[in-house]
Every structure is written in structure tokens, then in C-alpha cells.
N, CA, C and O atoms as CSV, one atom per row, in Angstrom:
chain,resi,resn,atom,element,x,y,z
A,1,MET,N,N,0.839,-1.178,0.000
A,1,MET,CA,C,0.000,0.000,0.000
A,1,MET,C,C,0.885,1.241,0.000
A,1,MET,O,O,1.857,1.316,0.751
A,2,SER,N,N,0.552,2.199,-0.830
A,2,SER,CA,C,1.359,3.393,-0.999
A,2,SER,C,C,0.812,4.546,-0.172
A,2,SER,O,O,-0.392,4.629,0.072
A,3,ASP,N,N,1.696,5.431,0.257
A,3,ASP,CA,C,1.299,6.614,1.021
A,3,ASP,C,C,1.244,7.855,0.148
A,3,ASP,O,O,1.483,8.962,0.631
A,4,ASP,N,N,0.932,7.686,-1.136
A,4,ASP,CA,C,0.899,8.819,-2.063
A,4,ASP,C,C,-0.204,9.809,-1.728
A,4,ASP,O,O,-0.067,10.994,-2.035
A,5,HIS,N,N,-1.295,9.367,-1.108
A,5,HIS,CA,C,-2.397,10.277,-0.805
A,5,HIS,C,C,-2.001,11.328,0.223
A,5,HIS,O,O,-2.631,12.383,0.296
A,6,ASP,N,N,-0.959,11.057,1.025
A,6,ASP,CA,C,-0.518,12.039,2.023
A,6,ASP,C,C,0.239,13.202,1.394
A,6,ASP,O,O,0.291,14.281,1.985
A,7,THR,N,N,0.821,13.020,0.224
A,7,THR,CA,C,1.594,14.095,-0.393
A,7,THR,C,C,0.694,15.176,-0.984
A,7,THR,O,O,1.135,16.312,-1.160
A,8,GLU,N,N,-0.577,14.839,-1.299
A,8,GLU,CA,C,-1.492,15.818,-1.878
A,8,GLU,C,C,-2.061,16.762,-0.819
A,8,GLU,O,O,-2.488,17.869,-1.145
A,9,ARG,N,N,-2.071,16.344,0.414
A,9,ARG,CA,C,-2.701,17.100,1.487
A,9,ARG,C,C,-1.648,17.914,2.240
A,9,ARG,O,O,-0.640,17.359,2.675
A,10,PRO,N,N,-1.868,19.229,2.400
A,10,PRO,CA,C,-0.896,20.012,3.173
A,10,PRO,C,C,-0.986,19.645,4.653
A,10,PRO,O,O,-2.017,19.165,5.126
A,11,GLU,N,N,0.088,19.874,5.359
A,11,GLU,CA,C,0.120,19.559,6.784
A,11,GLU,C,C,-0.807,20.502,7.542
A,11,GLU,O,O,-0.824,21.707,7.292
A,12,TYR,N,N,-1.565,19.949,8.456
A,12,TYR,CA,C,-2.539,20.734,9.217
A,12,TYR,C,C,-1.839,21.446,10.366
A,12,TYR,O,O,-1.078,20.840,11.120
A,13,ASP,N,N,-2.110,22.744,10.485
A,13,ASP,CA,C,-1.566,23.536,11.585
A,13,ASP,C,C,-2.727,24.238,12.272
A,13,ASP,O,O,-3.239,25.218,11.730
A,14,PRO,N,N,-3.170,23.779,13.453
A,14,PRO,CA,C,-4.333,24.379,14.113
A,14,PRO,C,C,-4.092,25.801,14.600
A,14,PRO,O,O,-5.051,26.531,14.849
A,15,THR,N,N,-2.845,26.209,14.741
A,15,THR,CA,C,-2.577,27.577,15.196
A,15,THR,C,C,-2.679,28.589,14.073
A,15,THR,O,O,-2.810,29.785,14.333
A,16,ASP,N,N,-2.623,28.139,12.839
A,16,ASP,CA,C,-2.695,29.041,11.692
A,16,ASP,C,C,-3.627,28.449,10.645
A,16,ASP,O,O,-3.161,27.984,9.605
A,17,PRO,N,N,-4.950,28.454,10.899
A,17,PRO,CA,C,-5.867,27.868,9.921
A,17,PRO,C,C,-5.950,28.727,8.662
A,17,PRO,O,O,-6.015,29.954,8.736
A,18,ALA,N,N,-5.946,28.081,7.538
A,18,ALA,CA,C,-6.054,28.795,6.264
A,18,ALA,C,C,-7.527,28.883,5.870
A,18,ALA,O,O,-8.247,27.888,5.956
A,19,PRO,N,N,-7.985,30.062,5.439
A,19,PRO,CA,C,-9.382,30.170,5.002
A,19,PRO,C,C,-9.579,29.410,3.694
A,19,PRO,O,O,-8.619,29.175,2.960
A,20,PRO,N,N,-10.812,29.028,3.402
A,20,PRO,CA,C,-11.043,28.328,2.135
A,20,PRO,C,C,-10.747,29.239,0.954
A,20,PRO,O,O,-10.858,30.461,1.049
A,21,SER,N,N,-10.370,28.622,-0.159
A,21,SER,CA,C,-10.018,29.412,-1.336
A,21,SER,C,C,-11.247,30.015,-2.017
A,21,SER,O,O,-11.125,30.964,-2.791
A,22,ARG,N,N,-12.431,29.466,-1.729
A,22,ARG,CA,C,-13.668,30.022,-2.293
A,22,ARG,C,C,-14.793,29.802,-1.288
A,22,ARG,O,O,-14.649,29.034,-0.336
A,23,GLU,N,N,-15.910,30.484,-1.509
A,23,GLU,CA,C,-17.051,30.334,-0.619
A,23,GLU,C,C,-17.695,28.971,-0.829
A,23,GLU,O,O,-17.704,28.449,-1.944
A,24,PRO,N,N,-18.234,28.394,0.244
A,24,PRO,CA,C,-18.935,27.126,0.055
A,24,PRO,C,C,-20.202,27.334,-0.765
A,24,PRO,O,O,-20.743,28.440,-0.793
A,25,PRO,N,N,-20.683,26.285,-1.435
A,25,PRO,CA,C,-21.900,26.433,-2.245
A,25,PRO,C,C,-23.120,26.695,-1.361
A,25,PRO,O,O,-23.166,26.274,-0.205
A,26,LEU,N,N,-24.091,27.388,-1.916
A,26,LEU,CA,C,-25.317,27.646,-1.177
A,26,LEU,C,C,-26.066,26.346,-0.989
A,26,LEU,O,O,-26.130,25.518,-1.898
A,27,ARG,N,N,-26.637,26.165,0.202
A,27,ARG,CA,C,-27.370,24.941,0.491
A,27,ARG,C,C,-28.858,25.220,0.471
A,27,ARG,O,O,-29.311,26.307,0.829
A,28,SER,N,N,-29.588,24.247,0.058
A,28,SER,CA,C,-31.038,24.331,0.075
A,28,SER,C,C,-31.563,23.075,0.728
A,28,SER,O,O,-31.411,21.976,0.195
A,29,THR,N,N,-32.185,23.238,1.891
A,29,THR,CA,C,-32.730,22.072,2.573
A,29,THR,C,C,-34.238,22.150,2.578
A,29,THR,O,O,-34.808,23.236,2.689
A,30,ALA,N,N,-34.883,21.016,2.460
A,30,ALA,CA,C,-36.344,20.953,2.410
A,30,ALA,C,C,-36.900,21.099,3.816
A,30,ALA,O,O,-36.185,20.771,4.763
A,31,PRO,N,N,-38.060,21.544,4.007
A,31,PRO,CA,C,-39.027,22.033,3.054
A,31,PRO,C,C,-39.035,23.559,2.981
A,31,PRO,O,O,-39.870,24.203,3.617
A,32,GLN,N,N,-38.136,24.130,2.232
A,32,GLN,CA,C,-38.099,25.573,2.095
A,32,GLN,C,C,-38.958,26.067,0.941
A,32,GLN,O,O,-39.349,27.234,0.913
A,33,GLY,N,N,-39.250,25.198,0.000
A,33,GLY,CA,C,-40.064,25.591,-1.139
A,33,GLY,C,C,-41.528,25.737,-0.749
A,33,GLY,O,O,-41.982,25.155,0.236
A,34,GLU,N,N,-42.248,26.507,-1.520
A,34,GLU,CA,C,-43.669,26.691,-1.244
A,34,GLU,C,C,-44.451,25.492,-1.746
A,34,GLU,O,O,-44.071,24.849,-2.724
A,35,TYR,N,N,-45.545,25.202,-1.066
A,35,TYR,CA,C,-46.412,24.095,-1.460
A,35,TYR,C,C,-47.539,24.616,-2.341
A,35,TYR,O,O,-47.995,25.748,-2.188
A,36,THR,N,N,-47.978,23.767,-3.266
A,36,THR,CA,C,-49.112,24.125,-4.112
A,36,THR,C,C,-50.406,23.759,-3.382
A,36,THR,O,O,-50.387,23.006,-2.408
A,37,ILE,N,N,-51.512,24.292,-3.856
A,37,ILE,CA,C,-52.818,23.995,-3.256
A,37,ILE,C,C,-53.122,22.501,-3.361
A,37,ILE,O,O,-53.695,21.921,-2.439
A,38,GLU,N,N,-52.744,21.875,-4.474
A,38,GLU,CA,C,-52.978,20.436,-4.630
A,38,GLU,C,C,-52.201,19.628,-3.594
A,38,GLU,O,O,-52.725,18.663,-3.039
A,39,GLN,N,N,-50.962,20.018,-3.335
A,39,GLN,CA,C,-50.155,19.311,-2.342
A,39,GLN,C,C,-50.750,19.465,-0.942
A,39,GLN,O,O,-50.783,18.505,-0.172
A,40,VAL,N,N,-51.210,20.644,-0.618
A,40,VAL,CA,C,-51.847,20.872,0.683
A,40,VAL,C,C,-53.122,20.054,0.797
A,40,VAL,O,O,-53.375,19.431,1.829
A,41,GLY,N,N,-53.929,20.052,-0.265
A,41,GLY,CA,C,-55.165,19.274,-0.267
A,41,GLY,C,C,-54.909,17.789,-0.113
A,41,GLY,O,O,-55.629,17.106,0.615
A,42,THR,N,N,-53.891,17.281,-0.793
A,42,THR,CA,C,-53.538,15.872,-0.669
A,42,THR,C,C,-53.099,15.546,0.754
A,42,THR,O,O,-53.472,14.504,1.294
A,43,GLY,N,N,-52.329,16.407,1.347
A,43,GLY,CA,C,-51.880,16.189,2.725
A,43,GLY,C,C,-53.033,16.185,3.706
A,43,GLY,O,O,-53.076,15.357,4.616
A,44,ILE,N,N,-53.966,17.101,3.528
A,44,ILE,CA,C,-55.144,17.163,4.409
A,44,ILE,C,C,-56.001,15.912,4.226
A,44,ILE,O,O,-56.496,15.349,5.203
A,45,ALA,N,N,-56.176,15.479,2.983
A,45,ALA,CA,C,-56.977,14.273,2.715
A,45,ALA,C,C,-56.340,13.039,3.342
A,45,ALA,O,O,-57.040,12.216,3.931
A,46,ILE,N,N,-55.039,12.903,3.224
A,46,ILE,CA,C,-54.349,11.756,3.816
A,46,ILE,C,C,-54.455,11.800,5.340
A,46,ILE,O,O,-54.661,10.767,5.976
A,47,ALA,N,N,-54.315,12.990,5.927
A,47,ALA,CA,C,-54.450,13.127,7.379
A,47,ALA,C,C,-55.865,12.780,7.827
A,47,ALA,O,O,-56.050,12.123,8.851
A,48,ALA,N,N,-56.864,13.221,7.063
A,48,ALA,CA,C,-58.259,12.935,7.418
A,48,ALA,C,C,-58.544,11.440,7.349
A,48,ALA,O,O,-59.211,10.902,8.232
A,49,VAL,N,N,-58.050,10.759,6.316
A,49,VAL,CA,C,-58.253,9.316,6.199
A,49,VAL,C,C,-57.550,8.591,7.344
A,49,VAL,O,O,-58.094,7.638,7.902
A,50,GLY,N,N,-56.371,9.026,7.686
A,50,GLY,CA,C,-55.640,8.408,8.796
A,50,GLY,C,C,-56.356,8.596,10.129
A,50,GLY,O,O,-56.458,7.659,10.920
A,51,LEU,N,N,-56.851,9.805,10.376
A,51,LEU,CA,C,-57.592,10.061,11.614
A,51,LEU,C,C,-58.899,9.273,11.647
A,51,LEU,O,O,-59.273,8.724,12.682
A,52,LEU,N,N,-59.584,9.222,10.517
A,52,LEU,CA,C,-60.833,8.466,10.441
A,52,LEU,C,C,-60.579,6.983,10.690
A,52,LEU,O,O,-61.327,6.339,11.425
A,53,ALA,N,N,-59.545,6.449,10.091
A,53,ALA,CA,C,-59.231,5.041,10.304
A,53,ALA,C,C,-58.838,4.770,11.762
A,53,ALA,O,O,-59.247,3.763,12.340
A,54,THR,N,N,-58.057,5.655,12.342
A,54,THR,CA,C,-57.607,5.444,13.719
A,54,THR,C,C,-58.769,5.537,14.703
A,54,THR,O,O,-59.001,4.612,15.482
A,55,PHE,N,N,-59.493,6.641,14.671
A,55,PHE,CA,C,-60.566,6.834,15.651
A,55,PHE,C,C,-61.848,6.138,15.241
A,55,PHE,O,O,-62.613,5.717,16.109
A,56,GLY,N,N,-62.109,6.004,13.950
A,56,GLY,CA,C,-63.323,5.333,13.474
A,56,GLY,C,C,-63.308,3.858,13.838
A,56,GLY,O,O,-64.306,3.318,14.316
A,57,LEU,N,N,-62.173,3.207,13.610
A,57,LEU,CA,C,-62.074,1.797,13.974
A,57,LEU,C,C,-62.168,1.606,15.482
A,57,LEU,O,O,-62.783,0.647,15.948
A,58,ALA,N,N,-61.568,2.506,16.244
A,58,ALA,CA,C,-61.617,2.401,17.705
A,58,ALA,C,C,-63.056,2.559,18.197
A,58,ALA,O,O,-63.487,1.832,19.091
A,59,LEU,N,N,-63.798,3.500,17.623
A,59,LEU,CA,C,-65.201,3.698,18.037
A,59,LEU,C,C,-66.085,2.553,17.569
A,59,LEU,O,O,-67.022,2.173,18.270
A,60,LEU,N,N,-65.804,1.998,16.397
A,60,LEU,CA,C,-66.573,0.875,15.880
A,60,LEU,C,C,-66.382,-0.380,16.735
A,60,LEU,O,O,-67.327,-1.129,16.982
A,61,LEU,N,N,-65.167,-0.588,17.172
A,61,LEU,CA,C,-64.859,-1.787,17.954
A,61,LEU,C,C,-65.202,-1.640,19.432
A,61,LEU,O,O,-65.195,-2.629,20.165
A,62,ALA,N,N,-65.496,-0.441,19.875
A,62,ALA,CA,C,-65.789,-0.222,21.300
A,62,ALA,C,C,-67.206,-0.629,21.649
A,62,ALA,O,O,-67.615,-0.510,22.804
């Protein structure tokens, strides 16, 4: 096994950190985008079906 990968990396000196040569890329994390009316409606419908199944079955079986 060769140690060639160590020659590409400069020696780290914690007392004199070097700033990056360029700015890091902008990050985009979800859910920052806006939702459409259809997406909101689908989410509400799925939540309603889930609540109906959870509480409806419990009331039916009680």
C-alpha cells in the first residue's frame, strides 16, 4: 500500500488555519419551497383518512 495520498494534502496547523479558497456552495434544505394547493389538499386528505381510520375503527370496535 502506498502513502501517495498524504503528499497531496498540506500539513494541518491548528494555530494558523487557512481560510477556504472560495465560498462554500449555497445549500437548500427541504421544506423551504412553497407548497401548491394540490399538495396541501392531498396532505389534508391523507391526514383525514388516517384520523378516520384510527378513531373510526376504535369507536366501531368499542
